[in-house]
Tab-separated table of C-alpha atoms and ligand atoms in Angstrom:
chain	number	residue	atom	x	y	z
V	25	UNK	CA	0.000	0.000	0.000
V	26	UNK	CA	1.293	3.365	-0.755
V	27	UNK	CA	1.300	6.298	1.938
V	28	UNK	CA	-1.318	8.152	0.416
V	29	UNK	CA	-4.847	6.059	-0.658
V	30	UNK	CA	-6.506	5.616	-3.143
V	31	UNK	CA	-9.809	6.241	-1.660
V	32	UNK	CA	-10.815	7.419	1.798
V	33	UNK	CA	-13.662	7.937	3.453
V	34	UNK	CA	-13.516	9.932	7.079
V	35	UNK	CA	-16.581	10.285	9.361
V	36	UNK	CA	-18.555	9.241	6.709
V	37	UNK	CA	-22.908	9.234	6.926
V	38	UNK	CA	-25.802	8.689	5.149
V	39	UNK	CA	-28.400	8.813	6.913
V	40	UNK	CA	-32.384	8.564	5.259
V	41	UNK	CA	-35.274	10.270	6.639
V	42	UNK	CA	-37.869	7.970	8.328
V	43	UNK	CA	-41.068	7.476	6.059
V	44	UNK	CA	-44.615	8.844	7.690
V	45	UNK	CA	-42.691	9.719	11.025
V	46	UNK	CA	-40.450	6.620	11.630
V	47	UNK	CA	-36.871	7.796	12.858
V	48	UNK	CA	-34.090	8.289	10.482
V	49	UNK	CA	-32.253	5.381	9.278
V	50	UNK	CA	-28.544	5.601	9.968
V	51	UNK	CA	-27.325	2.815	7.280
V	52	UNK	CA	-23.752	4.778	7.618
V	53	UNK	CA	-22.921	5.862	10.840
V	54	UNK	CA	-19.276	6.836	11.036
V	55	UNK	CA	-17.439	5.900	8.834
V	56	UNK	CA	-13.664	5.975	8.143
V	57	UNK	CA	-12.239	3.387	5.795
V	58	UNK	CA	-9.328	3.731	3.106
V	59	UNK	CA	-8.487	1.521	-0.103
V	60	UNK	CA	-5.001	1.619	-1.438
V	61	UNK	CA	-3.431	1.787	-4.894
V	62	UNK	CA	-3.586	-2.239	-5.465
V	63	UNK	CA	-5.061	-2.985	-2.736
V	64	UNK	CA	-8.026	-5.154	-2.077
V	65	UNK	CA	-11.059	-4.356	0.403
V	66	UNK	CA	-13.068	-6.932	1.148
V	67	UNK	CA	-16.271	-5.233	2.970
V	68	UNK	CA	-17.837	-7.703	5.143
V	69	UNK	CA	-20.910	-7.951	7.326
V	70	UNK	CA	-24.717	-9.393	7.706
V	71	UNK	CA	-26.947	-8.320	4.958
V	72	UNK	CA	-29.104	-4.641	6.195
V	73	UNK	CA	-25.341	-3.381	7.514
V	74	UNK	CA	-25.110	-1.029	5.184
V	75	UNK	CA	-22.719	-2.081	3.244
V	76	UNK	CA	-24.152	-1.349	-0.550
V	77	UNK	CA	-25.365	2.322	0.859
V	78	UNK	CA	-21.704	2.813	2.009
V	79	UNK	CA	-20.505	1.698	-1.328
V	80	UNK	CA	-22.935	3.876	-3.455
V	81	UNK	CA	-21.236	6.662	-0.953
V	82	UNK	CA	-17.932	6.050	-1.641
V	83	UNK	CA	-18.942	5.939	-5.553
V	84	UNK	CA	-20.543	9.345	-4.813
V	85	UNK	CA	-23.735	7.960	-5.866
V	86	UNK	CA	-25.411	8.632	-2.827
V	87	UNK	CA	-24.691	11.974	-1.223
V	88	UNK	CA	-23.530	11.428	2.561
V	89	UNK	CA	-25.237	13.512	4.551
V	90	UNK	CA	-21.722	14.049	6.725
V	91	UNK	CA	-18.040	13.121	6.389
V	92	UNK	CA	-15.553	13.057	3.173
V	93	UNK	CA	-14.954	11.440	0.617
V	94	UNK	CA	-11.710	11.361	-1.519
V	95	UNK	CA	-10.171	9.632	-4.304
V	96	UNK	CA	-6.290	10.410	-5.327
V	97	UNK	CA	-5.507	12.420	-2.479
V	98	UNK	CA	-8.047	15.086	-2.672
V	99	UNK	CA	-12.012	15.371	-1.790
V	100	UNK	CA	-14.607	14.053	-3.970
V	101	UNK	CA	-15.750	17.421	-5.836
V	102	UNK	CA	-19.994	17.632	-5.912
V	103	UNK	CA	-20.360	19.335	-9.587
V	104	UNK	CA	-22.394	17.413	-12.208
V	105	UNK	CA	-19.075	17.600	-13.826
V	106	UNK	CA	-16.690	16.432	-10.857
V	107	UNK	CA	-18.778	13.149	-9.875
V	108	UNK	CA	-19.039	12.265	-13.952
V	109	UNK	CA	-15.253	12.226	-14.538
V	110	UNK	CA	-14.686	10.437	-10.741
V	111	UNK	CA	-17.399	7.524	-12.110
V	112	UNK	CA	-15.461	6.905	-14.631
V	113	UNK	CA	-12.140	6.448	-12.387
V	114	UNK	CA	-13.728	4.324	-9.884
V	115	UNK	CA	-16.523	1.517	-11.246
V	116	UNK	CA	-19.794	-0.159	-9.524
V	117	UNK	CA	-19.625	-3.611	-10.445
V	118	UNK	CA	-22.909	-4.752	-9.295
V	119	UNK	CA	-24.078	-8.680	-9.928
V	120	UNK	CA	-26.035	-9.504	-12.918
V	121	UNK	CA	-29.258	-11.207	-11.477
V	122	UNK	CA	-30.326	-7.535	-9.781
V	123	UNK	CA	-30.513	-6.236	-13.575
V	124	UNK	CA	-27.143	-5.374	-14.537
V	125	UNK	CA	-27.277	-6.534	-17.884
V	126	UNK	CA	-29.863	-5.399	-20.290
V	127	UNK	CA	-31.489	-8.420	-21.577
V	128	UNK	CA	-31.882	-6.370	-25.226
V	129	UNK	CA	-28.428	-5.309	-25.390
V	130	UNK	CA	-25.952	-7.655	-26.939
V	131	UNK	CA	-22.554	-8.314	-25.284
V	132	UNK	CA	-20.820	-5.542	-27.600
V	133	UNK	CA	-23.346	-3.003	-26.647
V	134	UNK	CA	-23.224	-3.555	-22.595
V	135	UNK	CA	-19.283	-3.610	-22.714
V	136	UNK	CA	-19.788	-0.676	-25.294
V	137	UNK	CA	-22.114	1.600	-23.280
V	138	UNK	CA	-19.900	3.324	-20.797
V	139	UNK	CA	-17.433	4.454	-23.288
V	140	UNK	CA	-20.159	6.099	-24.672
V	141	UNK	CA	-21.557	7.734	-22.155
V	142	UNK	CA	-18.037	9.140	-21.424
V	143	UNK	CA	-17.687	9.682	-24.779
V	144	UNK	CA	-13.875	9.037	-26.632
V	145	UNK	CA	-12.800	5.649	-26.967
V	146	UNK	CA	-10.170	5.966	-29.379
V	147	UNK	CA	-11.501	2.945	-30.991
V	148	UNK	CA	-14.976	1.523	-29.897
V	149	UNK	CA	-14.258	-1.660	-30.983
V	150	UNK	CA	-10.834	-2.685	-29.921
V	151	UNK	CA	-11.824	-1.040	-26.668
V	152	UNK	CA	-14.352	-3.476	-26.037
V	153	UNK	CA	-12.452	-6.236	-27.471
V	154	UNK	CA	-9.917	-5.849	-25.146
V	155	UNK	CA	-11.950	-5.147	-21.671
V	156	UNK	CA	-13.714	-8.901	-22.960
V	157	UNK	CA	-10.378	-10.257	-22.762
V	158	UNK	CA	-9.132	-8.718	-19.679
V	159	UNK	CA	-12.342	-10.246	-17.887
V	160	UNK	CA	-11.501	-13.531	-19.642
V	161	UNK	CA	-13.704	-13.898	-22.522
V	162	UNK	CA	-11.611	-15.095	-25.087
V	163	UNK	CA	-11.477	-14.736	-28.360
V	164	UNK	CA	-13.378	-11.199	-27.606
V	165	UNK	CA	-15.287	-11.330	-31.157
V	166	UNK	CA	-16.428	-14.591	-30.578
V	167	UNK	CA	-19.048	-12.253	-27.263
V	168	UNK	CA	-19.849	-9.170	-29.223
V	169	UNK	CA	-22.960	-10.234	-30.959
V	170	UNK	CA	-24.249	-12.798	-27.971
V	171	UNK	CA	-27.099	-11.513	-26.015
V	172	UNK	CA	-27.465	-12.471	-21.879
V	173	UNK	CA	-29.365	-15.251	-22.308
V	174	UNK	CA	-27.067	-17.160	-24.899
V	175	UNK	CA	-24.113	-16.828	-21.391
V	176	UNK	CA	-23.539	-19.063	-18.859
V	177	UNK	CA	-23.967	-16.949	-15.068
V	178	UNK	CA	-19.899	-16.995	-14.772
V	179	UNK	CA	-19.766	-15.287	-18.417
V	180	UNK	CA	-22.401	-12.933	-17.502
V	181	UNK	CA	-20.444	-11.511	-14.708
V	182	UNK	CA	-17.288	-11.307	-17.061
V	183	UNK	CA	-19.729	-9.375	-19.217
V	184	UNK	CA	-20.210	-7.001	-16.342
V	185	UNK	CA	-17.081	-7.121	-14.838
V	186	UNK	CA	-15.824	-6.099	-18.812
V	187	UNK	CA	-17.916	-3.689	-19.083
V	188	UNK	CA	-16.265	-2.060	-16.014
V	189	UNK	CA	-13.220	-2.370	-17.681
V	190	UNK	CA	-13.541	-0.890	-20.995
V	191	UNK	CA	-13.573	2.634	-19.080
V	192	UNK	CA	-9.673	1.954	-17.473
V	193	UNK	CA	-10.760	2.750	-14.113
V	194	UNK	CA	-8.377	2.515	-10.819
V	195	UNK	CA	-10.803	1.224	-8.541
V	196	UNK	CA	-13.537	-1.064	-8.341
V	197	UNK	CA	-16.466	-1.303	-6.493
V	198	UNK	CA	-18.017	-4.884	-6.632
V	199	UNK	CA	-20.893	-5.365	-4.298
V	200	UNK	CA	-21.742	-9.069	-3.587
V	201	UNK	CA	-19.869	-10.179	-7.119
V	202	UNK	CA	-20.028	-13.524	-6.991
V	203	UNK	CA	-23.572	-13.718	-4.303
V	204	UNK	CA	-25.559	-16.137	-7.094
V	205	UNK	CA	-22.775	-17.670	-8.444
V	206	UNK	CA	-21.985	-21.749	-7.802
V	207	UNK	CA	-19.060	-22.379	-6.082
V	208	UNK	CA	-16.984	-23.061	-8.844
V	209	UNK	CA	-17.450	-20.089	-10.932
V	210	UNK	CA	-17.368	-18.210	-8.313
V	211	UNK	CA	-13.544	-18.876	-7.383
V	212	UNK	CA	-12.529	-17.959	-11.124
V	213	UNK	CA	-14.301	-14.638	-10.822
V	214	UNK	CA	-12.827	-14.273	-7.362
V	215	UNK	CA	-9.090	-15.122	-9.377
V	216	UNK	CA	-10.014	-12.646	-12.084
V	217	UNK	CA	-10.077	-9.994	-9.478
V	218	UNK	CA	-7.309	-11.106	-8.365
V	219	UNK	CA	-5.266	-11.199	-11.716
V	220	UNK	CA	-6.632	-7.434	-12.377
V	221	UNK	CA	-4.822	-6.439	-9.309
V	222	UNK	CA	-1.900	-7.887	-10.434
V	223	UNK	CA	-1.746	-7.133	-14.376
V	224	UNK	CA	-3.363	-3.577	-14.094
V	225	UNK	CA	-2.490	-2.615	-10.669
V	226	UNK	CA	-6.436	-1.751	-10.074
V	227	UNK	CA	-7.718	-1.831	-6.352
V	228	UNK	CA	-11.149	-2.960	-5.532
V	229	UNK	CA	-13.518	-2.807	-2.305
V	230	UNK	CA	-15.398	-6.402	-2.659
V	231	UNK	CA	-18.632	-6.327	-0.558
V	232	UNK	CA	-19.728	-9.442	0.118
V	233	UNK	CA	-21.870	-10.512	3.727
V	234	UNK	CA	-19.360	-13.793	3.135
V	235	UNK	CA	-16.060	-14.026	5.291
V	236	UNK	CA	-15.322	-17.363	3.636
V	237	UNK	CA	-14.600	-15.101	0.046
V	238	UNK	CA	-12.965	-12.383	1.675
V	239	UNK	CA	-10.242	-14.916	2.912
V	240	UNK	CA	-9.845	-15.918	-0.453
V	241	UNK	CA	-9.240	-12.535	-2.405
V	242	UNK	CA	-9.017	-9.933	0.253
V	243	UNK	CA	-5.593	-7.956	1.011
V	244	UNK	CA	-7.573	-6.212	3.958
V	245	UNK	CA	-10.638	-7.256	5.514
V	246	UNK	CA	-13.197	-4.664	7.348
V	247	UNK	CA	-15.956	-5.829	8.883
V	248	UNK	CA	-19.080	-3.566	9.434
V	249	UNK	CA	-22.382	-3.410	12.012
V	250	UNK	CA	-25.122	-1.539	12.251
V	251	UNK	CA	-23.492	1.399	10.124
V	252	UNK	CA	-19.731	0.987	11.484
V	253	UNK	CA	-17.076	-0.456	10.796
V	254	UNK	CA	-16.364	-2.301	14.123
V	255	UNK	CA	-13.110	-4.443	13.116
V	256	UNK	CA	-9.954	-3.571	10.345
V	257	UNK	CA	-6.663	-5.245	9.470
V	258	UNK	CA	-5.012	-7.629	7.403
V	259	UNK	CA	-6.707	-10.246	6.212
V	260	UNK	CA	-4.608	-13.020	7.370
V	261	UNK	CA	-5.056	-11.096	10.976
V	262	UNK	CA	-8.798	-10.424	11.234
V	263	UNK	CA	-10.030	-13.998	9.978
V	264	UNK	CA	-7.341	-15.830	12.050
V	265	UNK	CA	-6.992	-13.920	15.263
V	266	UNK	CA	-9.996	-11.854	15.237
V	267	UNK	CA	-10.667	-9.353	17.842
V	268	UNK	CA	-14.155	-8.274	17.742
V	269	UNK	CA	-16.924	-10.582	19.270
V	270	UNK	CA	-18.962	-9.573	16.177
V	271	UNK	CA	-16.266	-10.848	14.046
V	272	UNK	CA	-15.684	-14.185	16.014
V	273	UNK	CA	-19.484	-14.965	15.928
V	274	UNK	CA	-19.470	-14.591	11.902
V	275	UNK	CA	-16.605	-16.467	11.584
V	276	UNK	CA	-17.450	-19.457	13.933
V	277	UNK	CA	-20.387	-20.501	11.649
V	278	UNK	CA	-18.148	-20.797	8.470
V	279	UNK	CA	-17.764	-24.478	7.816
V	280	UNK	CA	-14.311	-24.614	8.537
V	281	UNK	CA	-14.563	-23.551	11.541
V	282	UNK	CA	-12.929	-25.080	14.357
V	283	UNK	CA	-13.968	-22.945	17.608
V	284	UNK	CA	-17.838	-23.447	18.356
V	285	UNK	CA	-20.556	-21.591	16.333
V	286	UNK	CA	-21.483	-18.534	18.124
V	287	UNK	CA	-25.313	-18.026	17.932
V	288	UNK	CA	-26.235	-13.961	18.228
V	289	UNK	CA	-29.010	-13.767	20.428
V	290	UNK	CA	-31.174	-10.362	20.407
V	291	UNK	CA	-32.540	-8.483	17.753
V	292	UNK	CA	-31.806	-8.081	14.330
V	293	UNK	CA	-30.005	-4.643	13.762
V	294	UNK	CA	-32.024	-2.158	12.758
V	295	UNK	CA	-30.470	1.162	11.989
V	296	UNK	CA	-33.152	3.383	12.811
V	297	UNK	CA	-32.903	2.275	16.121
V	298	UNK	CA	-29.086	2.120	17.407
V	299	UNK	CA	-28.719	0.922	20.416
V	300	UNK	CA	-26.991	2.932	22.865
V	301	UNK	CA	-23.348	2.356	24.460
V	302	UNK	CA	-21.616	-0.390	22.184
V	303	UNK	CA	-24.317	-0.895	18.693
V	304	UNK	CA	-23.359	-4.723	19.446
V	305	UNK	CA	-23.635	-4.469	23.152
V	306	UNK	CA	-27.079	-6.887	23.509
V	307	UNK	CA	-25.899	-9.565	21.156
V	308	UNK	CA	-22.374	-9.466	22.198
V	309	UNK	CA	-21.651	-13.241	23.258
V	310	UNK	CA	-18.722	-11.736	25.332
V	311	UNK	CA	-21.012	-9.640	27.334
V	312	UNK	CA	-23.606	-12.548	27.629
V	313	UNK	CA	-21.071	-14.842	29.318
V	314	UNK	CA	-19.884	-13.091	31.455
V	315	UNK	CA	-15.746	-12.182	30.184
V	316	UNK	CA	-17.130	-8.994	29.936
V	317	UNK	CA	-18.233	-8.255	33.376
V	318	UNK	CA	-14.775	-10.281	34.343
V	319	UNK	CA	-12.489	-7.579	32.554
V	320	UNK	CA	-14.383	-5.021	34.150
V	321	UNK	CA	-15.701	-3.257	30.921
V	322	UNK	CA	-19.603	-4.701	30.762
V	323	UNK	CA	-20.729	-0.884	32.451
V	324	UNK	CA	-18.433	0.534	29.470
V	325	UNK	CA	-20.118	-1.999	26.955
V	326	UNK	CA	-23.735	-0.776	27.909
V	327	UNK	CA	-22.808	3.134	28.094
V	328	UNK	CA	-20.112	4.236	26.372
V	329	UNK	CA	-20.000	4.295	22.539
V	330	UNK	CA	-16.261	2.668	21.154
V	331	UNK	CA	-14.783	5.353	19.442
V	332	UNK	CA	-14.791	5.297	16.108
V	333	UNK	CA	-12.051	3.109	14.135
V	334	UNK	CA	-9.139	4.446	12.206
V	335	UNK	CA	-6.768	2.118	10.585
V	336	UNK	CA	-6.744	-1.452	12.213
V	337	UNK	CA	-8.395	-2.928	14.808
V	338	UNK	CA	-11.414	-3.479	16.772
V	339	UNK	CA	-13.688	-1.017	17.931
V	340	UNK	CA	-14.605	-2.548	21.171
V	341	UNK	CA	-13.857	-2.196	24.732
V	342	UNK	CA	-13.279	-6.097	25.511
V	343	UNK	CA	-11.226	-6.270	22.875
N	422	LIG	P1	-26.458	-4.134	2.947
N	422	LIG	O1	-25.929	-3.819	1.588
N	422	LIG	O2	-25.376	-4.345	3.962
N	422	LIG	O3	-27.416	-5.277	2.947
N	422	LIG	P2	-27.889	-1.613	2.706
N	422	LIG	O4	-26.856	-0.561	2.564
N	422	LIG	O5	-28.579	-2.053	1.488
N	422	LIG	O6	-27.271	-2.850	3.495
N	422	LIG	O7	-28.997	-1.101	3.737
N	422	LIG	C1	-28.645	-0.602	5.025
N	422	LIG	C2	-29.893	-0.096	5.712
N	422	LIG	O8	-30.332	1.105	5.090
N	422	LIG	C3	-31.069	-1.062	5.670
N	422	LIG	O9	-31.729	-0.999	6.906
N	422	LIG	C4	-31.934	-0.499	4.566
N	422	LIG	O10	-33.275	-0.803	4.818
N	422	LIG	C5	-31.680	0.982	4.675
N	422	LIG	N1	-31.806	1.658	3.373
N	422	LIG	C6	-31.077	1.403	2.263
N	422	LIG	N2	-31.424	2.210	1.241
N	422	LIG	C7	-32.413	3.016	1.726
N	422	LIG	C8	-33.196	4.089	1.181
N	422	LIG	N3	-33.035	4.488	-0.086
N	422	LIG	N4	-34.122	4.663	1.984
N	422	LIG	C9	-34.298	4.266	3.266
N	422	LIG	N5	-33.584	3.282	3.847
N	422	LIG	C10	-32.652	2.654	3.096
N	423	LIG	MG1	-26.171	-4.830	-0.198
């Protein structure tokens, strides 16, 4: 990682209105995360986090209603103008079953449509031809008249993932990429992302609510609740030595698994009503048994908010 990110995001919040008098929903509630030049994020946590609204902020698709965003050093600028040539830097890869392919459009004219939008590939066609191969479709020409349909689910991401491409971004942002893919395709999607880090340089965040697939592509691992990120580090140190009680309890119902699943009692998180003191505080395991009250924290767990995290670790007063 180079001293300066890629992206950053400090004290970052979105927060929507309630509907017909319901409290505000804080999907983003603080938060400050950074993605280096070939780096990647994996962005981890139970679906309803707010993980994709935290993404779409970072993309400056969603305006945060505090905090900063950056990309290359300086502030996200807010012009029509500013965001336009920043979308083109830094891509949305979203997953093709939630509509990102047009069924209508062929293969040529999906990988096809953001140069147009941004208007000036030097030459349409090789353009595309060569974002098909980068994602692995090979020989290019052989896609370019195909429509969705004629693809196999794997292809259809490269579509998508190509499509991405053809604009030579830095940074990608691929929420759940591989979510509806079998377990197959989805580790040669997983090594595509992998090999674009390491031919092109480019950094990604990967959201995914699966620990098990940030092991296997992530550089960095955050893990988010209820609108925080709650634990940071390096991969290698968050899944095998992690910290935060939230992070142990996801990661003891993977399959290979050795400690004992951890079951979270309480309610589901709901973001338009944050608990008090620690967001995890009644469905922290820790707490529940007891090592809490033992390390003389538990008052600190039920009152006292952890401060926000910056850089690595956990963001908990156990840990
Ligand atoms: P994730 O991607 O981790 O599943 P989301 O970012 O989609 O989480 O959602 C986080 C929370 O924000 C959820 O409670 C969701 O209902 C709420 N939310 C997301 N988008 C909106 C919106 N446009 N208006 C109101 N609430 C929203
Ligand atoms: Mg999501």
């Amino acid at each position: 990682m180079t001293a300066a990110p890629l992206l950053y995001a400090t004290g970052l919040e979105v927060v929507f209105p309630g509907r017909r008098g319901a409290p505000p929903a804080r999907a983003v509630d603080g938060v400050d995360l950074t993605v280096g030049a070939g780096e990647i994020v994996a962005l981890v946590g139970e679906s309803g986090c707010g993980k994709s609204t935290l993404a779409r902020a970072l993309l400056g698709l969603v305006r945060p209603t505090a905090g900063e965003v950056g990309f290359g050093g300086r502030p996200l600028g807010r012009t029509a103008r500013a965001l336009k040539a920043y979308r083109r830097r830094a891509q949305l890869v979203l997953q093709d079953p939630s509509g990102a392919l047009n069924p209508r459009h062929t293969v040529y004219e999906a990988v096809a449509e953001g140069p147009r939008i941004h208007g000036g590939a030097r030459d349409e066609g090789a353009a595309v031809a060569e974002a098909l191969a980068r994602a692995g479709l090979r020989p290019p020409e052989r896609f370019f008249a195909r429509y969705p349909y004629e693809l196999s689910g794997g292809q259809r991401q490269r579509v998508v993932i190509a499509g991405a491409l053809a604009l030579e971004p830095e940074l990608l942002v691929a929420d759940e990429p591989v979510a509806s893919l079998d377990a197959s395709v989805r580790g040669e999607i997983l090594a595509l992302l992998l090999r674009l880090r390491d031919e092109l340089g480019l950094s990604a965040l990967v959201v995914t609510h699966d620990l098990g697939l940030a092991w296997n592509i992530a550089d960095r691992v955050a893990v988010m609740y209820l609108g925080r990120i709650v634990e940071c580090g390096p991969a290698e140190q968050v899944l095998t030595a992690p910290r935060h009680p939230y992070t142990r309890a996801l990661l003891s119902v993977l399959p290979e698994s050795a400690s004992p699943a951890v079951v979270l009692t309480g309610e589901p998180p709901d973001p338009s009503r944050i608990p008090g003191g620690c967001r995890f505080h009644a469905r922290c395991q820790i707490l529940a048994s007891g090592d809490a009250d033992r390390a003389g924290v538990a008052g600190r767990c039920r009152s006292e908010d952890p401060i926000v995290l910056r850089g690595t670790g956990a963001a908990c007063h156990w840990a």
